[in-house]
Short mmCIF file of C-alpha atoms and ligand atoms in Angstrom, two decimals:
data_model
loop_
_atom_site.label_atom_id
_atom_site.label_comp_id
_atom_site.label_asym_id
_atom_site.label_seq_id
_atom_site.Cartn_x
_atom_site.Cartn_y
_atom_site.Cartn_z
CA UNK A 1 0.00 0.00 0.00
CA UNK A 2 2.76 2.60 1.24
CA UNK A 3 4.73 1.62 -1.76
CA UNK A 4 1.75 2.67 -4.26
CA UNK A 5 0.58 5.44 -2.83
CA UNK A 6 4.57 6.59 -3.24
CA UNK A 7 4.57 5.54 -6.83
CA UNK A 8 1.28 7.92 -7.83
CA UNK A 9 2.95 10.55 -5.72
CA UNK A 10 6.13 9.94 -7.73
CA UNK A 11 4.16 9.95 -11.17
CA UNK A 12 1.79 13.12 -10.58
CA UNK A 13 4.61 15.22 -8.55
CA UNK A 14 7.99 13.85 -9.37
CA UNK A 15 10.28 11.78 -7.88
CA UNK A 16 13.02 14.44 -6.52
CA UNK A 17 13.18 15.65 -2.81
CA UNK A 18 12.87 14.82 0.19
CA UNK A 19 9.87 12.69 0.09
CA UNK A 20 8.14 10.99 3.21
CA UNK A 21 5.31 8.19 4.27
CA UNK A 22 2.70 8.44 6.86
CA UNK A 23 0.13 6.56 8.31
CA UNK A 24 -2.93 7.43 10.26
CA UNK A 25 -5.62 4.43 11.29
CA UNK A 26 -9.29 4.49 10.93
CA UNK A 27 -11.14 3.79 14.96
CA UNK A 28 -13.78 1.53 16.09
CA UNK A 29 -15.94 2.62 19.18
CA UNK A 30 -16.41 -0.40 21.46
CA UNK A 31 -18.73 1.22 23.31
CA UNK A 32 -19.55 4.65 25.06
CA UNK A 33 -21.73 6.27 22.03
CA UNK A 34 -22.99 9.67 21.99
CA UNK A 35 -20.97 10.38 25.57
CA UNK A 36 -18.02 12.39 24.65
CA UNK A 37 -19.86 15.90 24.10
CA UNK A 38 -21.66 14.84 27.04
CA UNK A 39 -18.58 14.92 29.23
CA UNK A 40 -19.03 10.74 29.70
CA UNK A 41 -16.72 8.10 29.03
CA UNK A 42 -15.63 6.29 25.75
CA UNK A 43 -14.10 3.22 24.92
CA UNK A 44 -12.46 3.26 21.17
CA UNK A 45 -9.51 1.56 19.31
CA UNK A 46 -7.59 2.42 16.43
CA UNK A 47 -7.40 0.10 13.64
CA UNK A 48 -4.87 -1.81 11.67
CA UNK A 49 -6.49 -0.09 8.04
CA UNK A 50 -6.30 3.52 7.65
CA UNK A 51 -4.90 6.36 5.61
CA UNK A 52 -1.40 5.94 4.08
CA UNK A 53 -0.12 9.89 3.37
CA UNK A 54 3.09 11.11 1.32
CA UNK A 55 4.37 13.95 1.10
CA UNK A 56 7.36 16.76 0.58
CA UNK A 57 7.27 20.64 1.01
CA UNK A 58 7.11 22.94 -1.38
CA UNK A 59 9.31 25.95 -1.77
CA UNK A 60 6.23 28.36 -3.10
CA UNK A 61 2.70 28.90 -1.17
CA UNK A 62 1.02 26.19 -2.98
CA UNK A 63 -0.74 23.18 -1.63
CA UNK A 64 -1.78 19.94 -3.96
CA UNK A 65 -3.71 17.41 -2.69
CA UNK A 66 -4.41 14.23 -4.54
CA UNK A 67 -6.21 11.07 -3.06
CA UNK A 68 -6.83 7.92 -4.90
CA UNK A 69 -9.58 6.98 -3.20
CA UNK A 70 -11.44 10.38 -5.20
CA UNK A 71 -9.12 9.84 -8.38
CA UNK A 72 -11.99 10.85 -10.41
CA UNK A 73 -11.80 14.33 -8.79
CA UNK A 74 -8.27 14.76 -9.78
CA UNK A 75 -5.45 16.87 -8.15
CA UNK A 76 -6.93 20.11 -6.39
CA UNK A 77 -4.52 23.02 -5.71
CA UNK A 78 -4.69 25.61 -3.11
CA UNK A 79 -2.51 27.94 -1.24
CA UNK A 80 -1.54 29.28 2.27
CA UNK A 81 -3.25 32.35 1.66
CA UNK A 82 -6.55 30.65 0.79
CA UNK A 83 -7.36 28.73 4.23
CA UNK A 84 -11.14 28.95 3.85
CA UNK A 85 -13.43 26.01 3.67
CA UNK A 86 -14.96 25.57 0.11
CA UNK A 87 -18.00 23.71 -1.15
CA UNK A 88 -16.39 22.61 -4.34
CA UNK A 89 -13.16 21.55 -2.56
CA UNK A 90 -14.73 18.64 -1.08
CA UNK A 91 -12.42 16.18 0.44
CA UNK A 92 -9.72 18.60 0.69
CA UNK A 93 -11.47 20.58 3.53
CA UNK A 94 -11.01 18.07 6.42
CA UNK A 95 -6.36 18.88 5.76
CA UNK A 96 -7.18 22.74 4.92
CA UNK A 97 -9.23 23.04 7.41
CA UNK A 98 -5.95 21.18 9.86
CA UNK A 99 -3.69 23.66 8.64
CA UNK A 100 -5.93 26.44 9.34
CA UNK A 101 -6.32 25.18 13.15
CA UNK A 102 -2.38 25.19 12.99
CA UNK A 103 -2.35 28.49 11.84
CA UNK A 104 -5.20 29.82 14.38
CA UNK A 105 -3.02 28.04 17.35
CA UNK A 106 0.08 29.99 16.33
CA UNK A 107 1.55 26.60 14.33
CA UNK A 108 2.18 28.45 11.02
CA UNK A 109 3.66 26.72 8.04
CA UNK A 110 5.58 28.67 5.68
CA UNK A 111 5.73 27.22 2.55
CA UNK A 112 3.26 24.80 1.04
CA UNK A 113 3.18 21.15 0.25
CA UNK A 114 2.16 18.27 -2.09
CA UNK A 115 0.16 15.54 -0.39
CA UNK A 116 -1.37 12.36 -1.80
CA UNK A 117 -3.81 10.01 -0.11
CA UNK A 118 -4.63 6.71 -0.18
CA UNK A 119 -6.87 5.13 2.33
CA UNK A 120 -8.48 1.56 2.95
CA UNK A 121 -11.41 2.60 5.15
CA UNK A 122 -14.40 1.43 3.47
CA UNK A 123 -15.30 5.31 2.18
CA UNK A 124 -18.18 6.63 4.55
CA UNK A 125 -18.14 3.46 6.61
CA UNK A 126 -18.14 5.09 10.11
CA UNK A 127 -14.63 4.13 10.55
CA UNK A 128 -13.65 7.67 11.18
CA UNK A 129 -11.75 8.13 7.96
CA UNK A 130 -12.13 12.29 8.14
CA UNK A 131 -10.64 12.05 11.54
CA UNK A 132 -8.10 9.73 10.22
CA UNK A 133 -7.13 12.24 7.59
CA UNK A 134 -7.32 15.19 10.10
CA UNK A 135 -4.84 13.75 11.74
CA UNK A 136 -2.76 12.20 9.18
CA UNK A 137 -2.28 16.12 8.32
CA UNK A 138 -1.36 16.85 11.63
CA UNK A 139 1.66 14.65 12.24
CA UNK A 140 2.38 15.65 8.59
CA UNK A 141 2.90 19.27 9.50
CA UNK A 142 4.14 18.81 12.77
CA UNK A 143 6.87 16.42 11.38
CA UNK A 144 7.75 18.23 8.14
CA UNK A 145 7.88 22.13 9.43
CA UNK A 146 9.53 21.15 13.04
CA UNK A 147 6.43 22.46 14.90
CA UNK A 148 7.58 21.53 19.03
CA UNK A 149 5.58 21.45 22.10
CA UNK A 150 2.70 19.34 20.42
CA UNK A 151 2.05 15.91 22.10
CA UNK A 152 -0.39 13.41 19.74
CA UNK A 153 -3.41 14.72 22.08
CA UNK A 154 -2.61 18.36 21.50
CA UNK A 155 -3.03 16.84 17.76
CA UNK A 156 -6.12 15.69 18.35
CA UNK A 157 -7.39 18.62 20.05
CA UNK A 158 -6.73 20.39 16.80
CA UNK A 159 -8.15 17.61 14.45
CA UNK A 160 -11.56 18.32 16.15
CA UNK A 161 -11.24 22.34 16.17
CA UNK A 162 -10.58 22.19 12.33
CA UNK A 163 -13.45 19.73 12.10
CA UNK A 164 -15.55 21.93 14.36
CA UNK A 165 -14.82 25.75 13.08
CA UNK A 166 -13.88 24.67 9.46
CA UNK A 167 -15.88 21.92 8.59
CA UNK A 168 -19.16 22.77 10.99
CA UNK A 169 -19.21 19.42 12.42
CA UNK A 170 -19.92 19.59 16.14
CA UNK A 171 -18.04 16.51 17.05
CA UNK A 172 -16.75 15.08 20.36
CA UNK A 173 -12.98 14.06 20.97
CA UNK A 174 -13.30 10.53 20.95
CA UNK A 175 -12.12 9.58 17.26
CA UNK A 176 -9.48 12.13 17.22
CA UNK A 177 -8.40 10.88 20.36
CA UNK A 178 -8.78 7.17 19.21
CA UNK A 179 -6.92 7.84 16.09
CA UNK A 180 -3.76 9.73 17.47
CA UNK A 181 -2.95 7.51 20.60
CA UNK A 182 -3.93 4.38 19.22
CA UNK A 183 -1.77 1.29 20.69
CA UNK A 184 -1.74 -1.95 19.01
CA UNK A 185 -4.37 -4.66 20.91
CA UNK A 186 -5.31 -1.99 23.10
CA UNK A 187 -8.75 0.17 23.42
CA UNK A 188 -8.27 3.22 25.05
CA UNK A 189 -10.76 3.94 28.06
CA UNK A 190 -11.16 7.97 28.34
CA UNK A 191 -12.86 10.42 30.66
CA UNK A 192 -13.76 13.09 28.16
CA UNK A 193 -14.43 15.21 31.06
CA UNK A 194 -11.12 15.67 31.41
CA UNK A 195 -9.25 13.69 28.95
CA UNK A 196 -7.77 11.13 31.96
CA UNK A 197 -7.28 7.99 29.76
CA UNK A 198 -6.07 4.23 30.40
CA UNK A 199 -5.30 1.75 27.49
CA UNK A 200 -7.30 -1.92 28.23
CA UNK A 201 -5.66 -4.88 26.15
CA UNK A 202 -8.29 -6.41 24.13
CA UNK A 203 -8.05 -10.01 24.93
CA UNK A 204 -10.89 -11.64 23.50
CA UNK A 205 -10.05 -15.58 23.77
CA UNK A 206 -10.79 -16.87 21.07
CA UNK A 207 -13.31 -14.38 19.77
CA UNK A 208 -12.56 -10.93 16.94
CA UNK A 209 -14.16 -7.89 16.03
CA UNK A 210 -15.87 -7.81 13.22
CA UNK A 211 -17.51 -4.78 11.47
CA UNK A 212 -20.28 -4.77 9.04
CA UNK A 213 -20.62 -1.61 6.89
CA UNK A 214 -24.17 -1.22 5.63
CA UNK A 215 -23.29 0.86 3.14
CA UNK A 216 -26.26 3.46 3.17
CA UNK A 217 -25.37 6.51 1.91
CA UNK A 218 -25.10 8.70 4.73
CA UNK A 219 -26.67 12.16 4.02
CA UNK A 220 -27.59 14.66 6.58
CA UNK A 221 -25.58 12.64 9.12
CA UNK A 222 -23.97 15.86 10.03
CA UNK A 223 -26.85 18.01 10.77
CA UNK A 224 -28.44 15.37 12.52
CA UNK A 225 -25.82 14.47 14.81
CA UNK A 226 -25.26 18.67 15.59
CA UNK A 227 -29.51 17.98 16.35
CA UNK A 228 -28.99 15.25 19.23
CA UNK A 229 -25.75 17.33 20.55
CA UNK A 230 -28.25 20.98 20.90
CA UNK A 231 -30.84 18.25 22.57
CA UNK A 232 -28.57 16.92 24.74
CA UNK A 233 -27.31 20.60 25.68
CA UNK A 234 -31.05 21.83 26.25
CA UNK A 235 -31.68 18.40 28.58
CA UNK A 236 -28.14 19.69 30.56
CA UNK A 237 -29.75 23.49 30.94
CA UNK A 238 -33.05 22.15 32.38
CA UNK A 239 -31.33 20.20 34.95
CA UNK A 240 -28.81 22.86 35.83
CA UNK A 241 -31.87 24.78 37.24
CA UNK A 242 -32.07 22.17 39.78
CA UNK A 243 -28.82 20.54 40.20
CA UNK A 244 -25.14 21.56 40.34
CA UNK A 245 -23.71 19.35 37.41
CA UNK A 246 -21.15 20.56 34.61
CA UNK A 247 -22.75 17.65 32.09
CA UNK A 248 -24.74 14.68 31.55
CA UNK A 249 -21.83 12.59 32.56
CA UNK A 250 -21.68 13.77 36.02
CA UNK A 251 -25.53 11.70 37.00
CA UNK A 252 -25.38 8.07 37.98
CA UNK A 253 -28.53 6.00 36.40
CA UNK A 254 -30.16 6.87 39.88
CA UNK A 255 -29.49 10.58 40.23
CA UNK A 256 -30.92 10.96 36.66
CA UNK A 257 -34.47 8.76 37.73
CA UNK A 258 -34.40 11.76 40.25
CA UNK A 259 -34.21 15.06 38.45
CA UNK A 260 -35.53 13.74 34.79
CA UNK A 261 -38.83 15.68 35.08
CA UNK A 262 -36.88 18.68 34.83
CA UNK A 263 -36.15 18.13 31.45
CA UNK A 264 -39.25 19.64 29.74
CA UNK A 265 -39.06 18.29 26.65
CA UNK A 266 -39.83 15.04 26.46
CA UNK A 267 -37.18 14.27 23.46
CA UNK A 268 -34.36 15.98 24.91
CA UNK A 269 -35.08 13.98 27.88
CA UNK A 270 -34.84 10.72 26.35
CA UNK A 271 -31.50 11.50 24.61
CA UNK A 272 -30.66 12.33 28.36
CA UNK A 273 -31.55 9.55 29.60
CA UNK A 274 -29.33 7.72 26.90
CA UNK A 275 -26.42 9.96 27.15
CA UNK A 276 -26.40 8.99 31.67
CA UNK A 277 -26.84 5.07 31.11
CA UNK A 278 -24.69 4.69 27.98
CA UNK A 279 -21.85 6.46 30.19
CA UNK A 280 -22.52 4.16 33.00
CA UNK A 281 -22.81 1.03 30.67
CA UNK A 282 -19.26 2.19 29.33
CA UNK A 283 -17.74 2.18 33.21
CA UNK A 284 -19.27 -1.35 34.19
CA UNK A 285 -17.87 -2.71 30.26
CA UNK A 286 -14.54 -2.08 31.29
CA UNK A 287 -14.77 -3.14 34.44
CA UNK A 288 -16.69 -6.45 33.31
CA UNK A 289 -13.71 -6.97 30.60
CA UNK A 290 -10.75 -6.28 33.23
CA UNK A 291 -12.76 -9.05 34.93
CA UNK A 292 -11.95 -11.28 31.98
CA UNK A 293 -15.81 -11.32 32.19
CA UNK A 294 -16.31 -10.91 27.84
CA UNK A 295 -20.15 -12.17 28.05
CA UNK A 296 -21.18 -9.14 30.41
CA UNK A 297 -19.03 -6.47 27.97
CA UNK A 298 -21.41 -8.45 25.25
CA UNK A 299 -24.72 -7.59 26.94
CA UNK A 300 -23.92 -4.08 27.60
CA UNK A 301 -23.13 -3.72 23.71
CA UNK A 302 -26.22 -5.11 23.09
CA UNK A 303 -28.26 -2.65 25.40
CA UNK A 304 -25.64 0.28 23.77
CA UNK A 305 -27.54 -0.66 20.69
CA UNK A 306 -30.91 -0.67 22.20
CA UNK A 307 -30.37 2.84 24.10
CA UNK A 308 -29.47 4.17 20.79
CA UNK A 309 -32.19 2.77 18.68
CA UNK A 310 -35.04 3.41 21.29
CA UNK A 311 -34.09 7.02 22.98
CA UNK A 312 -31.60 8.20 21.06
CA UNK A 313 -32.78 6.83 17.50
CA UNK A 314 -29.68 7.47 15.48
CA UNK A 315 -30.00 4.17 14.29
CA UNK A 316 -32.39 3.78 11.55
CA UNK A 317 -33.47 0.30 9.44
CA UNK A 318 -30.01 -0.74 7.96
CA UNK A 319 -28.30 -0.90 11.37
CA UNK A 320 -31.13 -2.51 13.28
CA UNK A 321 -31.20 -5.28 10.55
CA UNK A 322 -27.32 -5.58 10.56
CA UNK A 323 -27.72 -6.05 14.87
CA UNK A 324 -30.83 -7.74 15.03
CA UNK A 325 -29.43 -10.80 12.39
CA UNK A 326 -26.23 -10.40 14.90
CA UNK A 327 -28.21 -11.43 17.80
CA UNK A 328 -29.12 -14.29 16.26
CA UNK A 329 -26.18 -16.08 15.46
CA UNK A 330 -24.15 -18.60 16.89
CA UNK A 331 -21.28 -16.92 18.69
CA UNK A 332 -21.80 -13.74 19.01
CA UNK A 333 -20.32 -11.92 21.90
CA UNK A 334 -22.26 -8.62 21.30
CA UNK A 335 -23.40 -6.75 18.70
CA UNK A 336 -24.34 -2.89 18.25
CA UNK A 337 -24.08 -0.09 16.04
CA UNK A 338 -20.74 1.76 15.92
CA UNK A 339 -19.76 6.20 15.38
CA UNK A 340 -22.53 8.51 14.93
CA UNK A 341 -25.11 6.28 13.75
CA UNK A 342 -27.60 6.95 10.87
CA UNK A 343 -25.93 4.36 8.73
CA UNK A 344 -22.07 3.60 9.13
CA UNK A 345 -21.76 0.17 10.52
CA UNK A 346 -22.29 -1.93 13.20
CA UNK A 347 -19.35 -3.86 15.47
CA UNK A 348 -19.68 -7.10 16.69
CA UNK A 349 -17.93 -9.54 19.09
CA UNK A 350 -18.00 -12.46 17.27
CA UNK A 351 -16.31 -16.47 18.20
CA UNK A 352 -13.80 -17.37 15.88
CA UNK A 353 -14.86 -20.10 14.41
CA UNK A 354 -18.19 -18.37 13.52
CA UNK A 355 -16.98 -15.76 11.78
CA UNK A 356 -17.59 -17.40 8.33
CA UNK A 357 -21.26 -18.46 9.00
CA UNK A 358 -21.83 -14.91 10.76
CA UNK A 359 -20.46 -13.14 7.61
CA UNK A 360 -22.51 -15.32 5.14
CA UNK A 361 -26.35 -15.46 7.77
CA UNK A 362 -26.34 -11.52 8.39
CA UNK A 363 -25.29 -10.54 5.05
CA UNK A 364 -27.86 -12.74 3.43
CA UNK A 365 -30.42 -11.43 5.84
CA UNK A 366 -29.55 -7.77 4.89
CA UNK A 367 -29.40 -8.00 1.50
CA UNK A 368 -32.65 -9.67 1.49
CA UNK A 369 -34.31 -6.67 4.07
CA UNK A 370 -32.57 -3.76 2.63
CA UNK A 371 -32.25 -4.84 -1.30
CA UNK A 372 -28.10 -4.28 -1.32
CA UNK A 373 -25.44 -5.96 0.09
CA UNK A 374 -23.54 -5.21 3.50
CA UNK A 375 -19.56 -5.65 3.64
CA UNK A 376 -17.72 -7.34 6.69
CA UNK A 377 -14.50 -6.52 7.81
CA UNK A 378 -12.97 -9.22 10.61
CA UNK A 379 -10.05 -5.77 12.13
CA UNK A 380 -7.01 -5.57 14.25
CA UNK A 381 -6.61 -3.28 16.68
CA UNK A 382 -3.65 -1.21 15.54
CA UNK A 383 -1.22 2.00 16.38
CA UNK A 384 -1.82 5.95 16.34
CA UNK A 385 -1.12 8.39 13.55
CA UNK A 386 2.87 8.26 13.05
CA UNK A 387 5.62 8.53 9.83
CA UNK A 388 6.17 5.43 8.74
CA UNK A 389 8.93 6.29 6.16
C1 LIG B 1 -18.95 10.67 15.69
C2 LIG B 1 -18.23 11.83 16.37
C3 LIG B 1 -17.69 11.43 17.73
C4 LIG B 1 -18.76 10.77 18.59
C5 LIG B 1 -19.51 9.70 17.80
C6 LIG B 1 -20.69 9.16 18.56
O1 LIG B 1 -18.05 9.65 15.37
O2 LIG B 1 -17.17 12.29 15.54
O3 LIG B 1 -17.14 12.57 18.39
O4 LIG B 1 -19.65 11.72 19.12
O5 LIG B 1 -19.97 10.17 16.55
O6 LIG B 1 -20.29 8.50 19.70
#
């Protein structure tokens, strides 16, 4: 992969220079969805597949970017001196909109570059490729213009402001997060209240993650996920009337059954109520897998799944298929829709030697429900953003 993605970089922008290889991994959520704008907990990995980047500076202003995964779109150019998001630059907004953040933070580059792209995340999977890109451009520049004082979280912090302010996407830290301090067999356990963190090993005995894209086309994703986060915020007001609490994630299950009728809206006080026991069902999963206790991490996936189908419906027909057939089948761990929701894909924890009959039973349930096929991916857990070359 590295080695292609150097040869169309060598063919569209020469071979001279001093050329270099990156790598930035898509994430899988485990569990802890919805929670990390709600100052609650998250439990992520990074993946072995992701986004290979190459690149060399320039000695002018210009930027190129190129990605074969949009080859039909071609190379688009830009410059330092235009860092403003663009309809019509598609793609290319999630690295401007990184080197903007650098610039806004003080992190100023001073000549431009030539990038080129090549990822294998399943495109709009839910696999967190823009976040995998943001931050591919972020070790990038921090590696090529000798930026210091940056640690990989400061990187994240500034993948999610240029997804944020550039790219008006309102999300959380957790893939940012995920992506850039990624260790190999390890899910990261963080406290977006704070950013406190601990890696978990992933030992699954016998059993792998497996992640079924159900390739619906995801419009409106964004605007509906900014939705659930301004219903979420309006739930937090209500109960700030009555209670001394700086988010959701501050209530126990219990404190929440108290004060819930201060929510007035009865919407916003469902996605409440999923954004308290989701964060709680993340804190006893991690506790049931240090336990070595899989089957209990299994059944809080599955009532993840439920919580966000039922009160915070962000999961829609195609995911609710792809779980439901999940439930079903012989050796399965847990099952539950992964990322934002609204199609993406679903994660399971599936028993080795089911996988094949798993893959072949939901797949031909799906395609017979939804009319198109789904695509299964058994993953590794894998390493944060880094230069590979
Ligand atoms: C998207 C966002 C994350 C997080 C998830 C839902 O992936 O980018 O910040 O909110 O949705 O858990």
């Amino acid at each position: 992969m590295q080695q292609k993605v150097l040869e169309i970089f060598q063919e569209l922008f020469g071979a001279e220079g001093d050329i270099r290889s990156y790598f930035s991994p898509g994430r899988v959520n485990l569990i802890g969805e919805h929670t990390d704008y709600n100052g609650g907990h998250v439990f992520p990995c990074a993946l072995t597949i992701g986004t290979y980047g190459i690149a060399r500076k320039r000695e002018d202003r210009k930027i190129r970017f190129y990605s074969e995964n949009f080859s039909r779109m071609g190379v688009f150019e830009t410059s330092l001196d235009d860092l403003v998001y663009h309809e019509e630059a598609n793609w290319t907004n999630y690295p401007k909109g990184v080197v903007w953040a650098f610039k806004e933070k003080g992190y100023v580059a001073d000549t431009g570059f030539d990038l080129v792209m090549y990822g294998n995340i399943p495109n709009g999977s839910g696999l967190s490729s823009s976040a995998s890109v943001e931050l591919l451009m972020g070790v990038i520049l921090v590696d090529m213009f000798g930026f210091e004082g940056l640690s990989m979280i400061d990187l994240a912090l500034l993948g999610q402001y240029a997804e944020n302010k550039f790219n008006g996407m309102n999300c959380g830290i957790m893939d940012q997060f995920a992506i850039a301090m990624g260790k190999e067999n390890q899910a990261i356990f963080l406290d977006t209240a704070d950013l406190s963190y601990e890696y978990a090993p992933i030992e699954m005995k016998g059993a792998k993650i497996v992640i079924a894209a159900s390739n619906k086309k995801r419009k409106l994703t964004d605007s509906k996920y900014n939705e659930r986060r301004a219903e979420c915020e309006e739930a937090l007001a209500d109960i700030q009337k009555q209670m001394d609490i700086k988010a959701l994630g501050d209530l126990t299950e219990e404190q929440f059954e108290e004060v819930k009728d201060a929510v007035k809206n009865p919407v916003c006080r469902k996605r409440a109520k999923h954004a308290v026991y989701e964060n709680q069902r993340t804190i006893k999963a991690v506790a049931a897998l240090k336990a070595g206790d899989l089957e209990t991490f299994g059944k809080l996936m599955n009532a993840s799944h439920v919580s966000l189908r039922d009160d915070y419906e962000v999961t829609g027909k195609e995911l609710d298929t792809l779980v439901e057939a999940a439930w079903k089948q012989e050796g399965v761990i847990g099952s539950r829709m992964t990322g934002a929701g609204f199609g993406g894909c679903t994660v399971s924890i599936v028993k080795e030697e089911a996988i094949d009959d798993f893959i072949k039973n939901v797949g031909e349930i799906y395609e017979k429900e939804i009319g198109y096929a789904a695509d299964f991916y058994v993953v590794e857990i894998g390493d944060g953003s880094r230069r590979i070359g």
